[in-house]
């Protein structure tokens, strides 16, 4: 079993839909990162959180430390949101462990 | 634009060869992280340098090595290349030495070993 599991692996939705991507982890962590990887390969850091909730534009990330679970939500989804979303956790060591990614496709 | 630069963007080389990938962090960032992304393994942490010193090591093969120079740029050296080393190699930088801070990713170097 991987330390970081994301679901779903693939998600296709229509423009305007509310999107939720989930990340579960099995180790104690001090930080969780959500990353976005564009079709061209570039990676952008969306959020880093250790508790609670963060919001940036149409993106919201939440984390429940007790349940070892985080969610990334996208409101009013748009085709430009199509990308791979990757969850990564920092455990005790100075390194990130990555989930396998969720491939999101938003159709117009 | 994250402010992190990586060169070259693409690299095609043959098995058994050696290559050097270069990364310049954002101005003021002291940490550089190297990651490998292959099709079957996803993103994996290789190694971290902080202010010139190795800080953390991940799944880095003995054929690979890295260093961070006084001007804080970093190089990842890959030797005795195998077909399985074909991957995207990213570096990322952050201000401090802990992975609990946001990291800024470079555009990546796509390595193809033939």
mmCIF file of C-alpha atoms in Angstrom:
data_model
loop_
_atom_site.group_PDB
_atom_site.id
_atom_site.type_symbol
_atom_site.label_atom_id
_atom_site.label_comp_id
_atom_site.label_asym_id
_atom_site.label_seq_id
_atom_site.Cartn_x
_atom_site.Cartn_y
_atom_site.Cartn_z
ATOM 1 C CA UNK A 1 0.000 0.000 0.000
ATOM 2 C CA UNK A 2 1.352 3.420 -0.939
ATOM 3 C CA UNK A 3 1.888 5.969 1.779
ATOM 4 C CA UNK A 4 -0.169 8.482 -0.206
ATOM 5 C CA UNK A 5 -3.293 7.472 -2.094
ATOM 6 C CA UNK A 6 -5.298 9.765 -4.331
ATOM 7 C CA UNK A 7 -8.774 9.271 -5.695
ATOM 8 C CA UNK A 8 -10.036 9.261 -8.271
ATOM 9 C CA UNK A 9 -7.149 8.475 -10.623
ATOM 10 C CA UNK A 10 -9.027 10.015 -13.533
ATOM 11 C CA UNK A 11 -11.899 12.474 -13.504
ATOM 12 C CA UNK A 12 -13.812 13.933 -16.420
ATOM 13 C CA UNK A 13 -16.410 16.636 -15.838
ATOM 14 C CA UNK A 14 -18.308 19.353 -17.628
ATOM 15 C CA UNK A 15 -17.414 23.007 -17.397
ATOM 16 C CA UNK A 16 -18.971 24.605 -14.340
ATOM 17 C CA UNK A 17 -19.067 21.471 -12.207
ATOM 18 C CA UNK A 18 -17.765 21.343 -8.641
ATOM 19 C CA UNK A 19 -14.705 19.090 -8.469
ATOM 20 C CA UNK A 20 -13.319 17.176 -5.500
ATOM 21 C CA UNK A 21 -10.032 15.297 -5.462
ATOM 22 C CA UNK A 22 -9.115 13.280 -2.389
ATOM 23 C CA UNK A 23 -5.803 12.404 -0.792
ATOM 24 C CA UNK A 24 -5.324 9.924 2.044
ATOM 25 C CA UNK A 25 -2.035 9.214 3.740
ATOM 26 C CA UNK A 26 -0.869 6.614 6.195
ATOM 27 C CA UNK A 27 1.954 8.386 8.048
ATOM 28 C CA UNK A 28 2.050 11.247 10.501
ATOM 29 C CA UNK A 29 2.808 14.413 8.624
ATOM 30 C CA UNK A 30 3.791 17.994 9.288
ATOM 31 C CA UNK A 31 2.734 19.393 5.932
ATOM 32 C CA UNK A 32 0.741 18.475 2.852
ATOM 33 C CA UNK A 33 1.219 19.983 -0.584
ATOM 34 C CA UNK A 34 -1.131 20.142 -3.538
ATOM 35 C CA UNK A 35 0.570 20.526 -6.900
ATOM 36 C CA UNK A 36 -0.768 21.057 -10.397
ATOM 37 C CA UNK A 37 1.035 19.614 -13.398
ATOM 38 C CA UNK A 38 0.089 21.107 -16.721
ATOM 39 C CA UNK A 39 -0.154 19.050 -19.920
ATOM 40 C CA UNK A 40 3.204 20.502 -20.977
ATOM 41 C CA UNK A 41 4.809 19.041 -17.846
ATOM 42 C CA UNK A 42 5.343 22.142 -15.713
ATOM 43 C CA UNK A 43 4.531 21.853 -11.998
ATOM 44 C CA UNK A 44 2.967 24.606 -9.933
ATOM 45 C CA UNK A 45 2.549 24.543 -6.183
ATOM 46 C CA UNK A 46 -1.091 25.301 -5.340
ATOM 47 C CA UNK A 47 -1.213 24.949 -1.568
ATOM 48 C CA UNK A 48 0.873 23.932 1.397
ATOM 49 C CA UNK A 49 -1.171 23.254 4.513
ATOM 50 C CA UNK A 50 -0.736 21.664 7.892
ATOM 51 C CA UNK A 51 -4.216 22.236 9.303
ATOM 52 C CA UNK A 52 -7.637 23.598 8.445
ATOM 53 C CA UNK A 53 -8.468 25.092 5.103
ATOM 54 C CA UNK A 54 -6.962 27.397 2.497
ATOM 55 C CA UNK A 55 -8.618 29.159 -0.427
ATOM 56 C CA UNK A 56 -7.135 30.720 -3.521
ATOM 57 C CA UNK A 57 -9.555 31.928 -6.140
ATOM 58 C CA UNK A 58 -11.736 28.976 -7.177
ATOM 59 C CA UNK A 59 -9.501 26.466 -5.414
ATOM 60 C CA UNK A 60 -10.029 25.281 -1.850
ATOM 61 C CA UNK A 61 -7.878 22.792 0.045
ATOM 62 C CA UNK A 62 -8.815 21.201 3.337
ATOM 63 C CA UNK A 63 -7.001 18.823 5.633
ATOM 64 C CA UNK A 64 -8.159 16.645 8.521
ATOM 65 C CA UNK A 65 -5.086 15.605 10.455
ATOM 66 C CA UNK A 66 -6.954 13.114 12.672
ATOM 67 C CA UNK A 67 -8.448 11.310 9.685
ATOM 68 C CA UNK A 68 -5.221 11.629 7.634
ATOM 69 C CA UNK A 69 -7.169 13.037 4.719
ATOM 70 C CA UNK A 70 -7.080 16.087 2.489
ATOM 71 C CA UNK A 71 -9.354 17.302 -0.272
ATOM 72 C CA UNK A 72 -8.828 19.722 -3.134
ATOM 73 C CA UNK A 73 -11.972 21.381 -4.443
ATOM 74 C CA UNK A 74 -12.423 23.393 -7.610
ATOM 75 C CA UNK A 75 -15.541 25.510 -7.921
ATOM 76 C CA UNK A 76 -16.996 26.568 -11.288
ATOM 77 C CA UNK A 77 -14.510 24.349 -13.133
ATOM 78 C CA UNK A 78 -13.130 25.508 -16.465
ATOM 79 C CA UNK A 79 -11.314 23.684 -19.285
ATOM 80 C CA UNK A 80 -8.096 25.460 -18.293
ATOM 81 C CA UNK A 81 -8.270 23.540 -14.991
ATOM 82 C CA UNK A 82 -7.509 20.365 -16.956
ATOM 83 C CA UNK A 83 -4.267 19.049 -15.510
ATOM 84 C CA UNK A 84 -2.845 16.398 -13.216
ATOM 85 C CA UNK A 85 -3.256 17.238 -9.531
ATOM 86 C CA UNK A 86 -0.709 15.731 -7.185
ATOM 87 C CA UNK A 87 -0.803 15.448 -3.419
ATOM 88 C CA UNK A 88 2.486 15.218 -1.528
ATOM 89 C CA UNK A 89 3.148 14.827 2.183
ATOM 90 C CA UNK A 90 6.081 15.625 4.391
ATOM 91 C CA UNK A 91 6.574 13.068 7.128
ATOM 92 C CA UNK A 92 9.385 12.921 9.645
ATOM 93 C CA UNK A 93 12.160 13.042 7.084
ATOM 94 C CA UNK A 94 13.026 16.116 5.046
ATOM 95 C CA UNK A 95 11.398 14.822 1.910
ATOM 96 C CA UNK A 96 8.082 14.765 0.133
ATOM 97 C CA UNK A 97 6.234 11.555 -0.671
ATOM 98 C CA UNK A 98 3.928 11.907 -3.659
ATOM 99 C CA UNK A 99 0.586 10.431 -4.599
ATOM 100 C CA UNK A 100 0.150 9.010 -8.046
ATOM 101 C CA UNK A 101 -1.818 12.011 -9.259
ATOM 102 C CA UNK A 102 -5.373 12.630 -10.441
ATOM 103 C CA UNK A 103 -5.855 13.423 -14.116
ATOM 104 C CA UNK A 104 -8.653 15.985 -14.433
ATOM 105 C CA UNK A 105 -10.317 16.787 -17.751
ATOM 106 C CA UNK A 106 -12.908 19.527 -17.945
ATOM 107 C CA UNK A 107 -14.955 19.526 -21.132
ATOM 108 C CA UNK A 108 -16.509 22.756 -22.461
ATOM 109 C CA UNK B 1 7.238 31.697 -14.118
ATOM 110 C CA UNK B 2 8.473 30.249 -10.821
ATOM 111 C CA UNK B 3 11.883 31.907 -10.987
ATOM 112 C CA UNK B 4 13.613 28.510 -11.030
ATOM 113 C CA UNK B 5 15.551 27.722 -14.186
ATOM 114 C CA UNK B 6 16.709 24.373 -15.469
ATOM 115 C CA UNK B 7 18.958 23.544 -18.380
ATOM 116 C CA UNK B 8 18.834 21.852 -20.752
ATOM 117 C CA UNK B 9 15.119 21.446 -21.490
ATOM 118 C CA UNK B 10 15.660 18.273 -23.475
ATOM 119 C CA UNK B 11 18.524 15.829 -23.547
ATOM 120 C CA UNK B 12 18.905 12.731 -25.710
ATOM 121 C CA UNK B 13 21.828 10.472 -25.045
ATOM 122 C CA UNK B 14 22.903 6.859 -25.326
ATOM 123 C CA UNK B 15 23.155 4.142 -22.714
ATOM 124 C CA UNK B 16 26.380 4.207 -20.761
ATOM 125 C CA UNK B 17 26.849 7.946 -21.137
ATOM 126 C CA UNK B 18 27.041 10.625 -18.457
ATOM 127 C CA UNK B 19 25.020 13.864 -18.349
ATOM 128 C CA UNK B 20 24.772 16.896 -16.097
ATOM 129 C CA UNK B 21 21.537 18.698 -15.382
ATOM 130 C CA UNK B 22 21.670 22.221 -14.036
ATOM 131 C CA UNK B 23 19.291 24.109 -11.767
ATOM 132 C CA UNK B 24 19.305 27.730 -10.621
ATOM 133 C CA UNK B 25 17.000 28.396 -7.663
ATOM 134 C CA UNK B 26 14.855 31.460 -7.097
ATOM 135 C CA UNK B 27 16.803 34.439 -5.869
ATOM 136 C CA UNK B 28 17.258 34.104 -2.115
ATOM 137 C CA UNK B 29 16.219 30.452 -1.853
ATOM 138 C CA UNK B 30 18.778 28.305 -0.056
ATOM 139 C CA UNK B 31 17.280 24.860 -0.648
ATOM 140 C CA UNK B 32 17.313 22.894 -3.882
ATOM 141 C CA UNK B 33 15.408 19.644 -4.292
ATOM 142 C CA UNK B 34 15.794 17.193 -7.167
ATOM 143 C CA UNK B 35 12.938 14.959 -8.310
ATOM 144 C CA UNK B 36 12.560 12.276 -10.943
ATOM 145 C CA UNK B 37 9.258 11.664 -12.714
ATOM 146 C CA UNK B 38 9.034 8.525 -14.791
ATOM 147 C CA UNK B 39 5.916 7.115 -16.398
ATOM 148 C CA UNK B 40 5.711 4.068 -14.166
ATOM 149 C CA UNK B 41 6.948 5.545 -10.868
ATOM 150 C CA UNK B 42 5.447 9.015 -10.696
ATOM 151 C CA UNK B 43 7.312 11.757 -8.877
ATOM 152 C CA UNK B 44 10.094 10.637 -6.580
ATOM 153 C CA UNK B 45 12.362 12.660 -4.364
ATOM 154 C CA UNK B 46 16.049 12.200 -5.145
ATOM 155 C CA UNK B 47 18.086 14.579 -2.995
ATOM 156 C CA UNK B 48 18.034 17.948 -1.245
ATOM 157 C CA UNK B 49 20.768 20.502 -0.728
ATOM 158 C CA UNK B 50 20.590 23.404 1.677
ATOM 159 C CA UNK B 51 23.109 26.215 1.479
ATOM 160 C CA UNK B 52 25.717 23.996 -0.118
ATOM 161 C CA UNK B 53 25.282 20.948 2.116
ATOM 162 C CA UNK B 54 23.381 17.744 1.484
ATOM 163 C CA UNK B 55 20.270 17.827 3.713
ATOM 164 C CA UNK B 56 18.231 14.787 2.750
ATOM 165 C CA UNK B 57 18.501 11.810 0.470
ATOM 166 C CA UNK B 58 15.726 9.851 -1.178
ATOM 167 C CA UNK B 59 15.655 7.171 -3.821
ATOM 168 C CA UNK B 60 18.813 8.294 -5.538
ATOM 169 C CA UNK B 61 20.875 5.656 -7.310
ATOM 170 C CA UNK B 62 24.606 5.356 -6.651
ATOM 171 C CA UNK B 63 25.181 6.244 -10.319
ATOM 172 C CA UNK B 64 23.631 9.646 -9.618
ATOM 173 C CA UNK B 65 25.224 12.450 -7.653
ATOM 174 C CA UNK B 66 24.513 16.093 -7.014
ATOM 175 C CA UNK B 67 26.088 19.165 -5.572
ATOM 176 C CA UNK B 68 25.202 22.729 -4.747
ATOM 177 C CA UNK B 69 27.716 25.440 -5.483
ATOM 178 C CA UNK B 70 28.523 28.631 -3.512
ATOM 179 C CA UNK B 71 26.256 30.662 -5.825
ATOM 180 C CA UNK B 72 23.499 28.158 -4.840
ATOM 181 C CA UNK B 73 22.975 26.667 -8.269
ATOM 182 C CA UNK B 74 22.887 22.903 -8.282
ATOM 183 C CA UNK B 75 23.902 20.169 -10.673
ATOM 184 C CA UNK B 76 22.632 16.607 -10.896
ATOM 185 C CA UNK B 77 25.073 14.202 -12.485
ATOM 186 C CA UNK B 78 23.767 10.978 -13.991
ATOM 187 C CA UNK B 79 26.316 8.402 -15.123
ATOM 188 C CA UNK B 80 26.330 4.940 -16.734
ATOM 189 C CA UNK B 81 22.906 5.797 -18.060
ATOM 190 C CA UNK B 82 20.351 3.058 -18.599
ATOM 191 C CA UNK B 83 17.126 3.056 -20.599
ATOM 192 C CA UNK B 84 15.190 3.165 -17.344
ATOM 193 C CA UNK B 85 16.730 6.525 -16.462
ATOM 194 C CA UNK B 86 14.616 8.170 -19.151
ATOM 195 C CA UNK B 87 12.383 10.568 -17.242
ATOM 196 C CA UNK B 88 11.548 14.147 -16.446
ATOM 197 C CA UNK B 89 13.918 15.596 -13.886
ATOM 198 C CA UNK B 90 12.655 18.544 -11.864
ATOM 199 C CA UNK B 91 14.388 20.738 -9.421
ATOM 200 C CA UNK B 92 12.548 22.884 -6.922
ATOM 201 C CA UNK B 93 13.709 25.550 -4.533
ATOM 202 C CA UNK B 94 12.472 26.918 -1.237
ATOM 203 C CA UNK B 95 13.709 29.570 1.160
ATOM 204 C CA UNK B 96 14.520 27.263 4.058
ATOM 205 C CA UNK B 97 15.736 23.750 4.666
ATOM 206 C CA UNK B 98 12.500 22.043 5.554
ATOM 207 C CA UNK B 99 10.053 20.425 3.133
ATOM 208 C CA UNK B 100 7.274 21.999 5.188
ATOM 209 C CA UNK B 101 7.586 25.145 3.097
ATOM 210 C CA UNK B 102 6.207 25.808 -0.354
ATOM 211 C CA UNK B 103 8.496 24.663 -3.140
ATOM 212 C CA UNK B 104 8.896 26.387 -6.486
ATOM 213 C CA UNK B 105 9.447 24.035 -9.382
ATOM 214 C CA UNK B 106 11.574 24.526 -12.439
ATOM 215 C CA UNK B 107 10.291 23.602 -15.910
ATOM 216 C CA UNK B 108 12.108 20.265 -15.872
ATOM 217 C CA UNK B 109 14.654 18.519 -18.056
ATOM 218 C CA UNK B 110 13.355 15.695 -20.223
ATOM 219 C CA UNK B 111 16.031 13.013 -20.481
ATOM 220 C CA UNK B 112 15.756 10.331 -23.121
ATOM 221 C CA UNK B 113 18.251 7.481 -23.044
ATOM 222 C CA UNK B 114 18.406 5.452 -26.263
#
